[in-house]
Amino acid sequence: MRRALIKSSRLIDSQFHYHEAKRVLSNANPRLFYLKYDTHTYNCGHSSHIFSRAMSADAAKVNYEEVKRSGPLVEYERRINAGELEDGDNCQIGTLREIQRLYEELGNSAHVCHLDLNSDSGKKARSRWLWSRFMPQSSVSPVKGLYLYGGVGTGKTMLMDLFYHQLPCNWRKKRIHFHDFMLNVHSRLQRHKGVSDPLEVVAGEISHESVLLCLDEFMVTDVADAMILNRLFKHLFSNGAILVATSNRAPDNLYERGLQRDLFLPFISTLKDRCIVHEIGSSVDYRRRTSAEEGFYFIQNGTSGFLMQRFKELTGEHTAHPQEAEVVMGRTLQVPLGANGCAYFPFEELCDKPLGAADYFGLCKNFHTLALDGVPIFGLHNRTAAYRFVTLVDVMYENKARLMCTAEGTPFEVFERIVTVADAHNIAPRTSSRSRKNDDFDLCVDNELGFAKDRTISRLTEMNSKEYLEQHSEMIGDNNENVVHA
């Protein structure tokens, strides 16, 4: 039995090395070329980097030396000097120092944390993962993670990306939006349905693939997510995982007033125990400082026909017709009109139906541009649609997709009736009973949605800026080039 297990461990170790090398190296850059690795051929990122197994140890040493003399703070200063970034305020600089500290700590502890994909310690960690399936054990990382939170547009995502892209490419790491991460977790749970503790198996798989988890936009609104987060992350942290997260909410305010929140509270303690919590306190919304010269947000006054005209201009010679977009777990999303990477939806078809993040991710994988007709003013009567619209904008922003829409008001106006509990207390009471009745009908007091609306308003503003649309065009160009190379 022992001999069979050792043999299985070596086999898994070998297979892991093969597939992880392929995954990590192929994600380095969208431009494709071929890398020779023993007798196998991989897709990789840059034609000047040809590695062999014999060189992997030396490459790791070089990476660790680079960690000591570079990092997010150095790269931030370089980009400012090059004019690629605005000079940040003191709050951003303070956060960068915290990120730089974590960067250096990870570099010094990379061996102990089993971060290096090719090191002996990484191989031993993978072997231990197999044994832990039979003999559970705990190997909590000596390095604590980082939980960054702050207001809208303070640069949280930019700072996380700055940190992530400075890390050595041969580390076991993953950067993903929180929505996408939880969809992946639920998909894995479905796959392991029937085992005694599927969460433990899923956590084992995730920590086996990625020691360092970078989760952007940590926001808990779903009761199904809330009920599993504590056990999931206890398993992850016990397996040595390190979490870096960004959020609009302080840990103590996560899932505020959510269903069965008392069962969620232990997760907050776990999070604060395994992460250093740091607030980015800036009054500047950098997203709103971009220009909006070429936006596609139209205030609705007979603009539906104009939106359709712009949609047809983008589809060009291609004829739009109903299509199906594949989403997770074999589901499909019905697209009323689609052609040339562009999709058209009436608002009620996309946000009044029981759809979620999985459907919107599937939409963005199939279409780079969305024409959305008829975004309403949100209030108590359509709160669920407001939640879906917020999720849709989050997913589109994360995927650098383009949004064209008609709406009943500006981004601020469509969310004006959505308020937090604190905002509701500050609203002066009406003197007229009729006015009070109308307010009661229109006003939606919802803390999660009230906090999320500021992020959505800010993102809608940025998504209609010249700078964002230029990034979108570059992304389409890169994707088309990849298709040609493939």
XYZ file of C-alpha atoms in Angstrom:
486
model
C 0.000 0.000 0.000
C 2.777 2.446 0.980
C 4.746 1.658 -2.183
C 1.633 2.242 -4.327
C 0.985 5.588 -2.643
C 4.583 6.732 -3.178
C 4.352 5.762 -6.824
C 1.049 7.673 -7.159
C 2.611 10.679 -5.439
C 5.517 10.737 -7.909
C 3.130 10.382 -10.826
C 0.958 13.276 -9.623
C 4.098 15.335 -8.985
C 5.284 14.736 -12.549
C 1.885 15.491 -14.058
C 1.513 18.610 -11.942
C 4.930 19.851 -13.084
C 3.939 19.324 -16.713
C 0.514 20.984 -16.570
C 1.441 23.820 -14.206
C 4.471 24.737 -16.337
C 2.156 24.860 -19.336
C -0.443 26.981 -17.513
C 1.945 29.479 -15.900
C 4.135 29.979 -18.942
C 1.249 30.259 -21.404
C -0.315 33.036 -19.311
C 2.836 35.151 -19.319
C 1.911 37.058 -22.474
C -0.890 36.808 -25.027
C 1.566 36.571 -27.929
C 2.219 32.910 -28.695
C 5.380 31.014 -29.430
C 6.630 27.535 -28.660
C 8.803 26.546 -25.720
C 10.690 23.258 -25.658
C 10.579 21.544 -22.314
C 12.156 18.070 -22.244
C 10.296 16.139 -24.969
C 7.131 18.274 -24.772
C 6.168 21.531 -26.498
C 4.339 24.357 -24.685
C 2.818 27.683 -25.568
C 4.629 30.476 -23.765
C 4.794 34.215 -23.496
C 8.001 35.713 -24.848
C 10.310 34.414 -27.542
C 13.477 35.489 -25.719
C 12.827 33.169 -22.738
C 13.791 29.549 -23.422
C 14.041 27.479 -20.234
C 15.019 23.891 -19.515
C 14.621 21.815 -16.374
C 18.364 22.044 -15.701
C 18.117 25.849 -15.630
C 15.067 26.093 -13.360
C 17.036 26.266 -10.079
C 19.269 29.085 -11.363
C 16.245 30.929 -12.716
C 14.613 30.727 -9.286
C 17.709 32.285 -7.664
C 17.631 35.121 -10.162
C 13.962 35.721 -9.404
C 14.583 35.965 -5.663
C 17.435 38.412 -6.232
C 15.087 40.494 -8.375
C 12.536 40.500 -5.551
C 15.063 42.151 -3.255
C 15.884 45.041 -5.592
C 12.550 45.698 -7.295
C 8.854 45.471 -6.531
C 5.565 47.379 -6.695
C 6.925 50.615 -5.187
C 9.867 50.715 -7.608
C 7.571 49.992 -10.579
C 5.069 52.622 -9.384
C 7.802 55.277 -9.293
C 9.028 54.192 -12.740
C 5.533 54.560 -14.228
C 5.083 58.005 -12.680
C 8.444 59.147 -14.071
C 7.436 57.749 -17.479
C 4.110 59.619 -17.350
C 2.087 56.390 -17.373
C 0.476 57.138 -13.981
C -0.547 60.245 -12.093
C 1.467 61.013 -8.980
C -0.603 59.431 -6.197
C -1.694 60.992 -2.925
C -0.192 60.128 0.459
C -2.821 57.432 1.069
C -1.794 55.565 -2.079
C 1.897 55.896 -1.205
C 1.237 54.507 2.279
C -0.600 51.554 0.788
C 2.244 50.940 -1.663
C 4.700 50.716 1.221
C 2.474 48.063 2.803
C 2.321 46.157 -0.491
C 6.104 46.466 -0.921
C 6.600 45.072 2.588
C 4.496 42.007 1.730
C 6.333 41.637 -1.590
C 9.713 41.539 0.140
C 8.449 39.239 2.892
C 7.166 36.770 0.296
C 10.498 36.925 -1.523
C 12.391 36.119 1.665
C 9.986 33.294 2.588
C 9.351 31.863 -0.884
C 11.119 28.599 -0.063
C 9.269 28.097 3.235
C 5.911 29.016 1.644
C 6.491 26.616 -1.290
C 5.771 29.402 -3.774
C 8.252 28.308 -6.418
C 6.689 25.920 -8.903
C 9.989 24.237 -9.772
C 11.784 24.120 -6.413
C 12.300 20.968 -4.352
C 10.142 22.455 -1.593
C 7.327 22.904 -4.096
C 7.611 19.268 -5.147
C 7.560 18.123 -1.523
C 4.490 20.292 -0.920
C 2.721 18.622 -3.822
C 3.628 15.201 -2.458
C 2.355 16.209 0.979
C -0.933 17.247 -0.634
C -1.449 13.653 -1.761
C -0.603 12.276 1.720
C -2.902 14.850 3.353
C -5.824 13.242 1.526
C -5.227 10.202 3.766
C -3.661 11.866 6.843
C -4.962 15.433 7.389
C -2.358 17.963 8.552
C -2.002 21.735 8.904
C 0.771 23.858 7.377
C -0.313 27.469 7.941
C 1.879 29.963 6.076
C 4.312 32.025 8.190
C 3.418 35.039 6.016
C 0.145 36.863 6.607
C -1.800 38.159 3.610
C -3.188 41.625 2.976
C -6.775 42.905 2.876
C -7.020 46.343 1.212
C -10.259 48.274 1.465
C -11.324 51.794 0.617
C -13.742 53.976 -1.277
C -14.541 53.978 -4.961
C -11.790 54.888 -7.418
C -8.925 54.899 -4.892
C -6.821 52.615 -7.089
C -7.249 49.291 -5.270
C -7.340 47.168 -8.423
C -4.423 49.059 -9.975
C -2.320 48.535 -6.840
C -3.150 44.830 -6.698
C -2.212 44.382 -10.370
C 1.009 46.323 -9.772
C 1.856 43.899 -6.951
C 0.821 40.765 -8.838
C 2.710 41.482 -12.058
C 5.954 42.145 -10.178
C 5.962 38.628 -8.696
C 8.174 35.948 -10.307
C 6.328 34.104 -13.073
C 7.345 30.685 -11.699
C 5.444 31.185 -8.437
C 2.186 29.374 -7.728
C -0.109 32.410 -7.809
C -3.498 33.422 -9.162
C -5.194 36.790 -9.639
C -8.966 36.603 -10.136
C -12.139 38.618 -9.535
C -14.033 37.463 -6.431
C -17.202 36.746 -8.470
C -15.216 34.493 -10.807
C -13.438 32.796 -7.902
C -16.709 31.842 -6.200
C -18.177 30.578 -9.482
C -15.123 28.355 -9.799
C -15.585 27.115 -6.216
C -19.250 26.217 -6.798
C -18.367 24.489 -10.063
C -15.749 22.366 -8.269
C -18.204 21.567 -5.472
C -20.660 20.306 -8.060
C -17.938 18.120 -9.535
C -17.150 16.583 -6.138
C -20.765 16.135 -5.096
C -21.145 13.002 -3.004
C -17.772 12.975 -1.197
C -17.786 13.305 2.581
C -16.364 16.869 2.662
C -16.315 18.434 -0.810
C -15.146 21.806 0.572
C -11.973 20.216 1.931
C -11.281 18.605 -1.447
C -11.929 21.881 -3.314
C -9.688 23.841 -0.921
C -6.997 21.207 -1.405
C -7.191 21.577 -5.185
C -7.096 25.376 -5.084
C -4.172 25.633 -2.640
C -2.375 22.904 -4.598
C -2.604 25.035 -7.754
C -2.038 28.486 -6.203
C -0.359 29.281 -2.899
C -0.895 33.030 -3.350
C -4.516 34.019 -4.046
C -5.198 37.604 -5.184
C -8.966 38.281 -5.110
C -10.234 41.600 -6.471
C -13.524 43.216 -5.360
C -14.230 41.032 -2.331
C -17.967 41.572 -1.785
C -20.305 39.029 -0.197
C -23.950 39.389 -1.189
C -24.982 35.788 -1.833
C -26.134 33.673 1.115
C -24.743 30.522 -0.541
C -21.284 32.138 -0.669
C -21.585 33.467 2.875
C -22.349 30.034 4.332
C -19.241 28.336 2.903
C -16.575 31.054 3.106
C -15.419 30.357 6.670
C -14.899 26.613 6.178
C -13.425 27.114 2.714
C -10.802 29.609 3.868
C -9.993 27.704 7.047
C -9.061 24.773 4.808
C -7.156 27.066 2.421
C -5.164 28.728 5.209
C -4.450 25.333 6.819
C -3.005 24.275 3.452
C -0.625 27.246 3.452
C -2.577 29.603 1.172
C -1.904 33.347 1.392
C -4.708 35.800 0.574
C -4.386 39.288 -0.904
C -7.785 40.927 -1.393
C -9.311 44.289 -2.305
C -12.758 45.457 -1.235
C -14.974 48.493 -0.782
C -15.903 47.205 2.667
C -13.970 46.796 5.903
C -13.962 43.158 7.092
C -16.425 43.941 9.900
C -18.893 45.347 7.344
C -18.868 42.386 4.966
C -22.283 40.790 4.389
C -23.852 43.421 6.643
C -27.529 42.666 7.425
C -27.274 39.512 5.303
C -29.387 36.420 5.935
C -28.030 34.227 8.768
C -25.093 36.620 9.222
C -24.294 35.097 12.616
C -23.045 32.015 10.738
C -20.824 34.274 8.610
C -19.177 36.153 11.502
C -16.504 33.479 12.193
C -15.152 34.097 8.686
C -14.466 37.738 9.590
C -12.348 36.571 12.548
C -10.512 34.089 10.314
C -9.894 36.801 7.719
C -8.524 39.284 10.274
C -6.330 36.592 11.810
C -4.685 35.614 8.499
C -4.520 39.042 6.787
C -3.191 42.458 7.699
C -6.096 44.863 7.158
C -5.211 48.191 5.554
C -7.530 51.040 4.597
C -6.868 53.195 1.519
C -8.340 56.509 2.581
C -8.369 58.799 -0.456
C -10.842 61.497 -1.430
C -9.798 61.265 -5.088
C -11.780 59.097 -7.510
C -9.170 58.477 -10.198
C -11.687 56.808 -12.490
C -13.732 60.005 -12.775
C -10.658 62.001 -13.776
C -10.565 60.327 -17.184
C -12.133 62.171 -20.112
C -15.504 61.112 -21.505
C -15.263 62.397 -25.056
C -16.397 59.268 -26.893
C -18.812 57.582 -24.513
C -21.773 55.391 -25.400
C -24.139 56.259 -22.530
C -27.315 57.842 -23.870
C -30.025 59.470 -21.758
C -33.294 57.957 -22.925
C -35.490 60.285 -24.928
C -36.337 58.289 -28.004
C -32.744 57.000 -28.149
C -33.573 53.292 -28.592
C -33.488 53.659 -32.365
C -30.179 55.507 -32.116
C -28.716 52.684 -29.990
C -29.787 50.104 -32.564
C -28.205 52.224 -35.289
C -24.889 52.334 -33.404
C -25.128 48.582 -32.808
C -25.546 47.952 -36.550
C -22.581 50.217 -37.280
C -20.399 48.075 -35.003
C -21.582 44.787 -36.499
C -20.740 46.117 -39.976
C -21.352 43.660 -42.797
C -22.324 40.895 -40.367
C -26.047 40.223 -39.972
C -27.191 40.162 -36.337
C -29.349 37.196 -35.348
C -30.411 35.343 -32.148
C -27.578 33.300 -30.647
C -26.707 31.136 -27.638
C -23.743 31.893 -25.369
C -22.267 29.062 -23.302
C -21.873 29.662 -19.561
C -20.649 27.445 -16.723
C -21.923 23.952 -15.938
C -23.426 23.405 -19.383
C -25.929 26.250 -19.226
C -26.585 28.591 -22.147
C -27.677 32.228 -22.314
C -30.115 33.297 -25.037
C -28.828 36.391 -26.881
C -31.617 38.297 -28.735
C -29.196 39.711 -31.336
C -25.505 39.046 -31.834
C -22.875 39.542 -34.550
C -19.179 40.419 -34.931
C -18.510 40.222 -31.180
C -21.443 42.513 -30.326
C -24.633 41.565 -28.449
C -27.916 43.471 -28.094
C -30.296 43.090 -25.112
C -33.334 44.953 -23.814
C -32.634 45.639 -20.128
C -35.413 43.341 -18.877
C -33.974 40.383 -20.840
C -30.637 40.639 -19.026
C -31.455 42.040 -15.578
C -35.118 41.182 -14.880
C -34.579 37.458 -15.447
C -32.938 35.087 -12.904
C -29.387 35.513 -14.229
C -26.149 35.933 -12.327
C -22.411 36.430 -12.572
C -21.904 33.084 -14.363
C -24.225 34.173 -17.175
C -22.525 37.555 -17.481
C -19.055 35.989 -17.561
C -20.271 33.678 -20.324
C -21.608 36.700 -22.204
C -18.253 38.510 -21.975
C -16.363 35.443 -23.170
C -18.458 35.420 -26.353
C -18.992 39.164 -26.934
C -16.688 42.137 -26.356
C -19.439 44.756 -26.731
C -22.929 44.934 -25.209
C -25.762 47.223 -26.320
C -28.224 47.457 -23.402
C -31.512 49.241 -24.032
C -33.603 50.808 -21.270
C -31.705 51.008 -17.957
C -34.375 52.255 -15.511
C -34.290 54.383 -12.381
C -33.663 51.898 -9.556
C -35.683 51.805 -6.357
C -37.406 49.459 -3.956
C -39.652 47.977 -6.668
C -36.725 46.783 -8.833
C -33.987 46.219 -6.253
C -33.186 42.717 -7.594
C -32.652 44.127 -11.088
C -30.336 46.754 -9.576
C -28.231 44.002 -7.981
C -27.978 42.224 -11.342
C -27.029 45.441 -13.126
C -24.270 46.076 -10.562
C -22.946 42.542 -11.124
C -23.148 42.968 -14.905
C -21.108 46.192 -14.784
C -18.537 44.553 -12.474
C -18.071 41.609 -14.841
C -17.869 43.824 -17.934
C -15.360 46.140 -16.275
C -13.203 43.209 -15.198
C -13.224 41.887 -18.781
C -12.592 45.335 -20.323
C -15.823 44.975 -22.323
C -17.560 47.939 -23.958
C -21.036 48.984 -22.835
C -23.433 50.989 -24.969
C -26.716 51.743 -23.241
C -29.771 53.927 -23.064
C -30.948 54.939 -19.591
C -33.654 57.009 -17.928
C -31.031 59.212 -16.293
C -27.342 59.750 -15.639
C -25.484 57.014 -13.706
C -25.992 59.077 -10.544
C -29.701 59.562 -11.210
C -30.499 55.889 -11.864
C -29.079 55.006 -8.401
C -30.262 58.090 -6.504
C -33.055 56.223 -4.668
C -30.698 53.475 -3.445
C -29.378 54.453 0.000
C -27.590 52.903 2.966
C -29.138 52.821 6.439
C -26.936 55.736 7.494
C -28.008 57.757 4.434
C -31.672 57.011 5.171
C -31.322 58.424 8.694
C -29.914 61.651 7.253
C -32.779 62.180 4.812
C -35.117 64.890 6.093
C -38.733 63.685 6.605
C -41.407 65.055 4.268
C -44.186 67.202 5.617
C -46.793 65.860 3.223
C -48.175 62.373 3.823
C -48.462 61.943 0.049
C -44.787 62.789 -0.415
C -43.854 60.415 2.394
C -45.855 57.631 0.745
C -44.060 58.188 -2.568
C -40.693 58.191 -0.779
C -41.526 54.936 0.988
C -42.313 53.357 -2.377
C -39.302 54.715 -4.245
C -36.573 54.674 -1.604
C -34.588 51.432 -1.308
C -32.666 51.150 1.961
C -30.046 48.481 1.322
C -26.520 48.654 2.742
C -24.856 46.288 0.255
C -26.467 47.942 -2.747
C -25.932 51.390 -1.245
C -22.184 50.797 -1.014
C -22.004 49.023 -4.382
C -23.764 51.843 -6.259
C -20.832 54.238 -5.841
C -18.499 51.696 -7.433
C -20.956 51.149 -10.301
C -21.408 54.893 -10.943
C -17.649 55.315 -10.989
C -17.123 52.366 -13.325
C -19.860 53.504 -15.716
C -18.116 56.866 -15.864
C -14.755 55.296 -16.620
C -16.180 52.805 -19.127
C -17.408 55.746 -21.204
C -14.043 57.509 -21.155
C -11.667 57.814 -24.065
C -8.921 56.051 -22.115
C -11.045 52.990 -21.311
C -12.289 52.670 -24.893
C -8.699 52.811 -26.147
C -7.809 49.924 -23.807
C -10.850 48.047 -25.091
C -9.748 48.525 -28.712
C -6.227 47.313 -27.874
C -7.682 44.216 -26.199
C -9.772 43.388 -29.281
C -6.697 43.862 -31.474
C -4.597 41.549 -29.269
C -7.328 38.888 -29.253
C -7.645 39.009 -33.041
C -3.876 38.702 -33.371
C -3.871 35.654 -31.083
C -6.539 34.011 -33.231
C -4.386 34.577 -36.324
C -1.278 33.141 -34.621
C -3.225 30.169 -33.280
